[in-house]
Coordinates of C-alpha atoms in Angstrom, one line a residue:
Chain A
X98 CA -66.6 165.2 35.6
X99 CA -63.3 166.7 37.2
X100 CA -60.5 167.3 34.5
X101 CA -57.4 165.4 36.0
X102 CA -54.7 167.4 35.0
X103 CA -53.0 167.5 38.5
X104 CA -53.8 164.6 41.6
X105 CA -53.9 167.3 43.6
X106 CA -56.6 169.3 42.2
X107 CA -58.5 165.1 41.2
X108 CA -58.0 164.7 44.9
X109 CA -59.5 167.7 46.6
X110 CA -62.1 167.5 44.0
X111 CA -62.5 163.7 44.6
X112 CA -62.9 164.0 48.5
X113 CA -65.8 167.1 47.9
X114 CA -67.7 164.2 46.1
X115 CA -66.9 161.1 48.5
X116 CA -67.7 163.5 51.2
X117 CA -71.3 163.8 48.6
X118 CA -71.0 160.2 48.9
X119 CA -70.7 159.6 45.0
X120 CA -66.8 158.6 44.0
X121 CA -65.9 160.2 40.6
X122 CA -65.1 157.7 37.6
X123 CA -61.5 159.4 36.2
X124 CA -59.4 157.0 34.0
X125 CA -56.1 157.8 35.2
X126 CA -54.2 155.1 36.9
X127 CA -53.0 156.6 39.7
X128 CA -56.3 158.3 40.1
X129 CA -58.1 155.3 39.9
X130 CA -56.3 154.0 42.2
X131 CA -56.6 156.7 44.8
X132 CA -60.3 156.6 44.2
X133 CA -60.5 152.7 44.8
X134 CA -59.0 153.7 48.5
X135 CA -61.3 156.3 49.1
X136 CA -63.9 154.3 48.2
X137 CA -62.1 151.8 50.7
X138 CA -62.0 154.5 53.3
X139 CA -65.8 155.5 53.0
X140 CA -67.0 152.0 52.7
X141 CA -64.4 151.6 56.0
X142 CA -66.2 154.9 57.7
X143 CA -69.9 153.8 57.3
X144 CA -68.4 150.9 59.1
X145 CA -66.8 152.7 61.6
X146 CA -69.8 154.3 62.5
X147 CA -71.5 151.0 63.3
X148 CA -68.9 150.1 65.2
X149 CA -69.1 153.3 67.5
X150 CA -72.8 153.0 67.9
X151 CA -72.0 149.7 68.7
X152 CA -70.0 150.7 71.8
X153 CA -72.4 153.1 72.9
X154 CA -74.7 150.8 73.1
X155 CA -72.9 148.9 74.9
X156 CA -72.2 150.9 77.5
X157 CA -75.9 151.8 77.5
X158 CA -76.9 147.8 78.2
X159 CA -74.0 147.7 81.1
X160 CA -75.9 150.1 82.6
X161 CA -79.4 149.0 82.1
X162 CA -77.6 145.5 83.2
X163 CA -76.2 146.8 86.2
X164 CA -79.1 148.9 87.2
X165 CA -81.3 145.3 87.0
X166 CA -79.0 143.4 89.2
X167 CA -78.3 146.1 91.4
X168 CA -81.7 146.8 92.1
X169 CA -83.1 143.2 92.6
X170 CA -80.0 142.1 94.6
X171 CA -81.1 144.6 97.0
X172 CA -84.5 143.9 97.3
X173 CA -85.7 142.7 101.2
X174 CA -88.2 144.1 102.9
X175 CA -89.5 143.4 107.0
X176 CA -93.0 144.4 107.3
X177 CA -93.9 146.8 110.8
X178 CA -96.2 144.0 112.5
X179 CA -95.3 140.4 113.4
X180 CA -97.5 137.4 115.2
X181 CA -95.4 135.2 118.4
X182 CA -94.2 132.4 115.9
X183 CA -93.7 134.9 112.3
X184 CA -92.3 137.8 111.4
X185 CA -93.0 138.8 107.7
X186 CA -90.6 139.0 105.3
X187 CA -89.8 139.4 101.8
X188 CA -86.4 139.2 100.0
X189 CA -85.7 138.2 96.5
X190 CA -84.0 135.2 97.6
X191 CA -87.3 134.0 98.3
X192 CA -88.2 133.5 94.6
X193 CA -86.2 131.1 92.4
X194 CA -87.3 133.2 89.7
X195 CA -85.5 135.7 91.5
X196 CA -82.3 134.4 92.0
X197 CA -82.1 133.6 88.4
X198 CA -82.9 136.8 87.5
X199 CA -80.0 138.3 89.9
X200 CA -77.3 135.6 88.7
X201 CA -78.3 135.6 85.1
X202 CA -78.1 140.0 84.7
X203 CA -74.6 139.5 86.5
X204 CA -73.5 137.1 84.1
X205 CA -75.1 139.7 81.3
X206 CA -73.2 142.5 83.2
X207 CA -69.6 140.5 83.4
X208 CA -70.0 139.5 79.6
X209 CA -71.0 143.2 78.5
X210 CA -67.9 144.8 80.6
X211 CA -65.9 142.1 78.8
X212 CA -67.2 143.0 75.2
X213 CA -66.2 146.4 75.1
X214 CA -62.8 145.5 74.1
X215 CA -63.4 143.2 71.0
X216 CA -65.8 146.3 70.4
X217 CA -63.0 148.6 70.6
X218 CA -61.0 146.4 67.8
X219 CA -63.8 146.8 65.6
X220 CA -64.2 150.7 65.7
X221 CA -59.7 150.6 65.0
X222 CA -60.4 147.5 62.9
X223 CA -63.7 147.9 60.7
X224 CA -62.9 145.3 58.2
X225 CA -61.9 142.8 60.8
X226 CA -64.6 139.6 60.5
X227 CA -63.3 137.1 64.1
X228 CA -64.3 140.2 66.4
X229 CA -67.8 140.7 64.9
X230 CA -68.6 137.2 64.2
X231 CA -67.6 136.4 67.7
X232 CA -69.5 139.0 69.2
X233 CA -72.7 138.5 67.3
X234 CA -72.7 134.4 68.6
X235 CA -72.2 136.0 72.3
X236 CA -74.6 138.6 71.8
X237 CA -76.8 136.4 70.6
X238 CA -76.9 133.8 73.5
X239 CA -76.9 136.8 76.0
X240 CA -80.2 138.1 74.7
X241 CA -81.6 134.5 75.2
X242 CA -80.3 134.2 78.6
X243 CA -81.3 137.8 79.6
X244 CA -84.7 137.4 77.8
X245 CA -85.1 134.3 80.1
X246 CA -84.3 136.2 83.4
X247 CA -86.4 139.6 82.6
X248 CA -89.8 137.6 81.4
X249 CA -89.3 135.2 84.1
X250 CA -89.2 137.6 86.8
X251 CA -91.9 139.5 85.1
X252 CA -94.4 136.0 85.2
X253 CA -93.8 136.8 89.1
X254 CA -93.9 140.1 89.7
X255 CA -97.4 140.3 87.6
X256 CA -98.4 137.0 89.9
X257 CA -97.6 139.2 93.1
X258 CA -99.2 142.5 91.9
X259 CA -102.2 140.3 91.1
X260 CA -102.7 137.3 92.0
X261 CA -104.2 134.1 90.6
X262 CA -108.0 133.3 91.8
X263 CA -107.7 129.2 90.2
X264 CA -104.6 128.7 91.9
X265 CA -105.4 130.6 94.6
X266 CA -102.4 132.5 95.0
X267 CA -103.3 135.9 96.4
X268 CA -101.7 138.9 95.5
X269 CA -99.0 140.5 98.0
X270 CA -98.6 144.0 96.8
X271 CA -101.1 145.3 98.8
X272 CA -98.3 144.2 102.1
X273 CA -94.9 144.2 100.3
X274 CA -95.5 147.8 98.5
X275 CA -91.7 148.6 98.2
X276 CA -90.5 145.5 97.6
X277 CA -93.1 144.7 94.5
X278 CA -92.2 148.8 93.4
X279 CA -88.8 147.5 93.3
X280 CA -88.8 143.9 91.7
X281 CA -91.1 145.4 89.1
X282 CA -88.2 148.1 88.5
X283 CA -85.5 145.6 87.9
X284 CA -87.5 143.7 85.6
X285 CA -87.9 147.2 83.3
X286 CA -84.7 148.1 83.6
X287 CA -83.9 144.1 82.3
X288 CA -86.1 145.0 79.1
X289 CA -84.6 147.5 78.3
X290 CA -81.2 145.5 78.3
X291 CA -83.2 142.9 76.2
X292 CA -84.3 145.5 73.5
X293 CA -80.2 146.9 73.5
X294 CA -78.9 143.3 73.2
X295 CA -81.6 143.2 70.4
X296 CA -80.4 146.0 68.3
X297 CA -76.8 145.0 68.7
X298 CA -77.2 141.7 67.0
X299 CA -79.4 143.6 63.9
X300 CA -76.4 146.1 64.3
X301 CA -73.5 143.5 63.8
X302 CA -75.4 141.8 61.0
X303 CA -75.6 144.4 59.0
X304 CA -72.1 145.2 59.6
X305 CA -71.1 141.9 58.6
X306 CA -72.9 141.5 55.2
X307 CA -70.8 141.8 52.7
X308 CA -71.3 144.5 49.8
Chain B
X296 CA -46.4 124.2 40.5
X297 CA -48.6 122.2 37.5
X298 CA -47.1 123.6 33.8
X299 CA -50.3 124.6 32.2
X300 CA -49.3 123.9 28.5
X301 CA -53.5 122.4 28.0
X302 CA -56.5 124.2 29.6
X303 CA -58.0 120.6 30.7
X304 CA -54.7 119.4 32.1
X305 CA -54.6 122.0 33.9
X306 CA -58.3 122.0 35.1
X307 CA -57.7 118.3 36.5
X308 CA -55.1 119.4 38.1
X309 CA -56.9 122.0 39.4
X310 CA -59.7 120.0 40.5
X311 CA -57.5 117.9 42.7
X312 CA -55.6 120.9 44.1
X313 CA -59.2 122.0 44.8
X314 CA -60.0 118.9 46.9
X315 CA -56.9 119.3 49.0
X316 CA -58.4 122.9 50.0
X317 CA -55.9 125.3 48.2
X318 CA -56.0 126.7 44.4
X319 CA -52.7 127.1 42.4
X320 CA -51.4 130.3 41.0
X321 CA -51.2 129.9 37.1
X322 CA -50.4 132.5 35.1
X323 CA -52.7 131.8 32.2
X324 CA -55.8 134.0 32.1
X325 CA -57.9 131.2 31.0
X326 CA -56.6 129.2 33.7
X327 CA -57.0 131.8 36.0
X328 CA -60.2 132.6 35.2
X329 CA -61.4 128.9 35.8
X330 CA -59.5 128.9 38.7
X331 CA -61.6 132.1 40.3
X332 CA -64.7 130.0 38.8
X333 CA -63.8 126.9 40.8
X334 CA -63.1 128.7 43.9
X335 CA -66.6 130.4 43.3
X336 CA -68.7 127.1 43.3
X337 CA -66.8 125.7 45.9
X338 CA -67.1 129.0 48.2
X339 CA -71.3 128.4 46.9
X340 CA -70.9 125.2 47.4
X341 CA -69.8 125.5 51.1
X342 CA -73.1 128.3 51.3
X343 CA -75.7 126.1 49.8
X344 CA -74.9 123.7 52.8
X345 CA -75.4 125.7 55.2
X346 CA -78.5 126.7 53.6
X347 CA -80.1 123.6 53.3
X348 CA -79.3 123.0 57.2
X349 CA -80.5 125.9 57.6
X350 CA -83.8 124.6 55.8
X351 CA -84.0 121.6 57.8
X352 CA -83.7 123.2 61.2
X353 CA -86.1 124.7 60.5
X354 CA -88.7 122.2 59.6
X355 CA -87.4 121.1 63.4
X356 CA -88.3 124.4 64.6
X357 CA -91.9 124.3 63.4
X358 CA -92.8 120.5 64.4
X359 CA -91.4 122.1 68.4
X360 CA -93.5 125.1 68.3
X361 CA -96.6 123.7 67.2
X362 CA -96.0 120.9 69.3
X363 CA -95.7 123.2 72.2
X364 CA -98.8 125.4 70.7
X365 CA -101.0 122.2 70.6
X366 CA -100.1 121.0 73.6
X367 CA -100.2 124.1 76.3
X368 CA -103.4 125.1 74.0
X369 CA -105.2 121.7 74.8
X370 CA -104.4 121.6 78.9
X371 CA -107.8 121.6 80.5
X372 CA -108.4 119.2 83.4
X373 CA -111.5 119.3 85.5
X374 CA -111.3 117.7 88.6
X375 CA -113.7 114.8 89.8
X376 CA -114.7 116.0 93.2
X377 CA -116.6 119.2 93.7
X378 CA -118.5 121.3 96.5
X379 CA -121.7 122.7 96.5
X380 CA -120.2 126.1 95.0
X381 CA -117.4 125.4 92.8
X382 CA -115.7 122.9 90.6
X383 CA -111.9 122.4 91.1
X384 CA -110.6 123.3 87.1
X385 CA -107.6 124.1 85.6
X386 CA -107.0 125.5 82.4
X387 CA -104.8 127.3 80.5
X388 CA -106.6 130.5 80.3
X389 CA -106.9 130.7 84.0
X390 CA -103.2 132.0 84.0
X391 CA -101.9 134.8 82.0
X392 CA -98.6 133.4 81.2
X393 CA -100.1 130.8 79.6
X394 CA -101.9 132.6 77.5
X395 CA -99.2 134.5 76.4
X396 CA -97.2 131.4 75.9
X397 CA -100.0 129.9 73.7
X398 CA -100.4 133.3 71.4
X399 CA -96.4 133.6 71.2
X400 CA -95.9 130.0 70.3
X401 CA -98.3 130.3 67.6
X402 CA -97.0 133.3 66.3
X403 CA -93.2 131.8 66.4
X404 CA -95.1 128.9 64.0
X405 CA -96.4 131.0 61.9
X406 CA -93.4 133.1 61.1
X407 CA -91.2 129.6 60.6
X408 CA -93.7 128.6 57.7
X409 CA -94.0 131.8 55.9
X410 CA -89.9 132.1 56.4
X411 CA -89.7 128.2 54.9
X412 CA -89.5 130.3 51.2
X413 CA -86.7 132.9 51.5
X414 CA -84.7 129.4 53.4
X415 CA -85.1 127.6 49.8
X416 CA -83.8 130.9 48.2
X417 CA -81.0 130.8 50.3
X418 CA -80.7 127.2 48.9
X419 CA -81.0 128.3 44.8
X420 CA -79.0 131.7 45.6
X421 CA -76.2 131.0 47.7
X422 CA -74.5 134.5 47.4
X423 CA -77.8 136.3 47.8
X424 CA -77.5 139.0 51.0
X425 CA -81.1 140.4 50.8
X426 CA -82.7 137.2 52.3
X427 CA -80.4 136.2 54.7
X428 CA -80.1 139.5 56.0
X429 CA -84.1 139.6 56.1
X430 CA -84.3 136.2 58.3
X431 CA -81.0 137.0 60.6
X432 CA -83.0 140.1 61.7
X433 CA -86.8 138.4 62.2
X434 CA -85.3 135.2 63.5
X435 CA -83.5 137.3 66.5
X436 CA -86.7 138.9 66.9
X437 CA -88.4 135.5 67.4
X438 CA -85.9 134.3 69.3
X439 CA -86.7 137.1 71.9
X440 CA -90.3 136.0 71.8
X441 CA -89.7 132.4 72.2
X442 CA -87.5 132.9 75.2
X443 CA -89.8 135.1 76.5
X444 CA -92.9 133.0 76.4
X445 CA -90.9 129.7 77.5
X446 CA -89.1 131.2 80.5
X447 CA -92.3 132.9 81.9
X448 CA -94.2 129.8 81.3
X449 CA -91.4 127.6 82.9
X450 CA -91.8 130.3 86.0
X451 CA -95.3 129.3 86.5
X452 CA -94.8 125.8 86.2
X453 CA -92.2 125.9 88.5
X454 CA -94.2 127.4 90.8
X455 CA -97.1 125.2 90.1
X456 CA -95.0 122.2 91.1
X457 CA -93.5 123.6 94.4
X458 CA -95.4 126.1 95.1
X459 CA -93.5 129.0 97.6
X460 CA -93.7 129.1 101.2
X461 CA -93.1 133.0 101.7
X462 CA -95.5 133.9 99.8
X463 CA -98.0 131.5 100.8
X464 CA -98.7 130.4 97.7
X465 CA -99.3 126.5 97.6
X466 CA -98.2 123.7 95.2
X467 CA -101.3 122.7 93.0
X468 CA -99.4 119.7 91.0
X469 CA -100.6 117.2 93.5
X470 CA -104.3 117.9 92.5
X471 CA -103.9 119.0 89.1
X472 CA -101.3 116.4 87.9
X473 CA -102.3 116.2 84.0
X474 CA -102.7 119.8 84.0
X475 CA -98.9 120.1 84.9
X476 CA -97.4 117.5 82.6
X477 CA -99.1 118.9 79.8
X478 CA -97.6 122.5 81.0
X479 CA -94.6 120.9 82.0
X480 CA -94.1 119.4 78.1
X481 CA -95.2 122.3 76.8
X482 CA -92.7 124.2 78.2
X483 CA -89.9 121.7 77.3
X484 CA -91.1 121.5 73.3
X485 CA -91.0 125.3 73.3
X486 CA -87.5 125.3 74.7
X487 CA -86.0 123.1 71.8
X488 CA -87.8 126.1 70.0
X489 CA -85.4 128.2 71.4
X490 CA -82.3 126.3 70.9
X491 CA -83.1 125.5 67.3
X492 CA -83.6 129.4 67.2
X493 CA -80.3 129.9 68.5
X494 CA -78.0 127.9 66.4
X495 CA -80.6 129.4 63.3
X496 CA -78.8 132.9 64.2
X497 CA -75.4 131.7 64.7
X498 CA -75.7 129.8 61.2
X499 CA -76.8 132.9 59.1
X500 CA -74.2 134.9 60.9
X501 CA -72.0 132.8 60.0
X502 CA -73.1 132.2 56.4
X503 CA -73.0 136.1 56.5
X504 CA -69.4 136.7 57.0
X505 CA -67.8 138.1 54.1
X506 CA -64.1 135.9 53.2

């Protein structure tokens, strides 16, 4: 136990053991007091820290997000032989499940770009309760919606790599190579937006329990 | 300002200041202390609502998910012409996503009774973290699972009902037409699954938030 005789010396002595993570019990007021903001501060740090991994991975899913849409949106592909009457063609406007996919990871994409400030406020902020609480109910709905989109697309890309022999829905990987290679890339890169969006809204709820 | 010269004039005073939503600053220390007590039990009182909704969702939540688990799990239709080779049938095995659907469904009703407990803890220990923190956490996780298996499900059924030209792959709901309304109800039950899911997250965040 640290002999308070000067706040200076309690102080450097006080941050060694927050820095330990243990806050010293000194009966001095004024000591008492500074410990009660260091504890504050260090309770407001751990929080801090959530908050900045929160950003990264935000960034992280805005990429992911991006990558998705990016990749779909783009998706057409002519194949080399055509009859009189039909050329064949594949685009992911030809799948409904497609189009959502696009338009829902833009929507994803537009919200995440938009998050990153109320993100900001909470690494400046860490006590702040609106900012988190807000973005844990948006967070929240975004996973559902992107959830929908990447498993969606998914129930269609595994149709086209293989097929269904009761419905008899043949398979058309073996013709559209590139554009199955790249559907089935957007719909990884959507998981992986899905498992951020995921950890975000354990993230926030543990920042927002109360101690 | 109420002059607190007896503890239970002061309490009914209290009480009524209470109702209106805002507790008076006495200077007593036995007053104050019943003050802080009041507050407390309203503030628990305010959590154990929640709680019990909470409960009651999700009692909903289990009736949609087994009614969606019963219902995709049952869809077999056989239909009452045939060749020489093959009978026209349709189950839910035949198609992956259905499958799927059926095993995630089931395992979404199986986490909401086995949750049903730490709900009525909730309800008994309004200010308990552990337990809320606990379902927040799996019920995002469920959420996820839910989404996933009713969105891929919806994919197929939507395909099952118009089919997709591009692909070649043709509309079986005019031969199979019980074997898409069961789908087709399926796929709506397990979507109120979702929702119910939803507003389940949003409540424990909210019942999370520190004042």
């Amino acid at each position: 136990m640290a002999d308070a005789t000067t706040i200076d010396v309690a102080h450097a002595e006080e941050t060694r053991r927050e820095a330990k993570g243990k806050a010293p019990l000194l009966a001095t007021p004024v000591v008492v007091a500074a410990t009660t903001k260091a504890m504050e501060h260090e309770k407001g740090g751990y929080k801090r820290g959530i908050a900045i991994f929160d950003f990264v991975l935000r960034l992280g899913a805005i990429a992911a997000a991006l990558a998705a849409t990016a990749t779909m949106g783009t998706t057409d592909q002519t194949l080399p032989f055509f009859t009189q009457f039909f050329q064949f063609q594949a685009s992911y406007d030809d799948m409904p499940a497609f189009q959502f996919f696009v338009i829902g990871m833009a929507i994803a994409s537009g919200y995440l770009v938009l998050s990153l400030p109320f993100s900001i406020v909470g690494i400046v902020r860490p006590h702040a309760v609106a900012p988190r609480l807000l973005l844990i109910v948006l967070d929240t709905v975004m996973l559902a919606l992107t959830t929908a989109c990447a498993s969606s697309a998914a129930a269609i890309v595994y149709l086209a790599h293989s097929g269904n022999q009761s419905a008899n829905w043949l398979a058309i990987c073996q013709q559209f190579t590139d554009f199955c290679q790249q559907t089935s890339g957007a719909v990884v890169a959507s998981f992986i937006a899905v498992l951020i969006f995921l950890f975000l809204v354990v993230l926030s709820a543990i920042a927002l329990r109360k101690h």
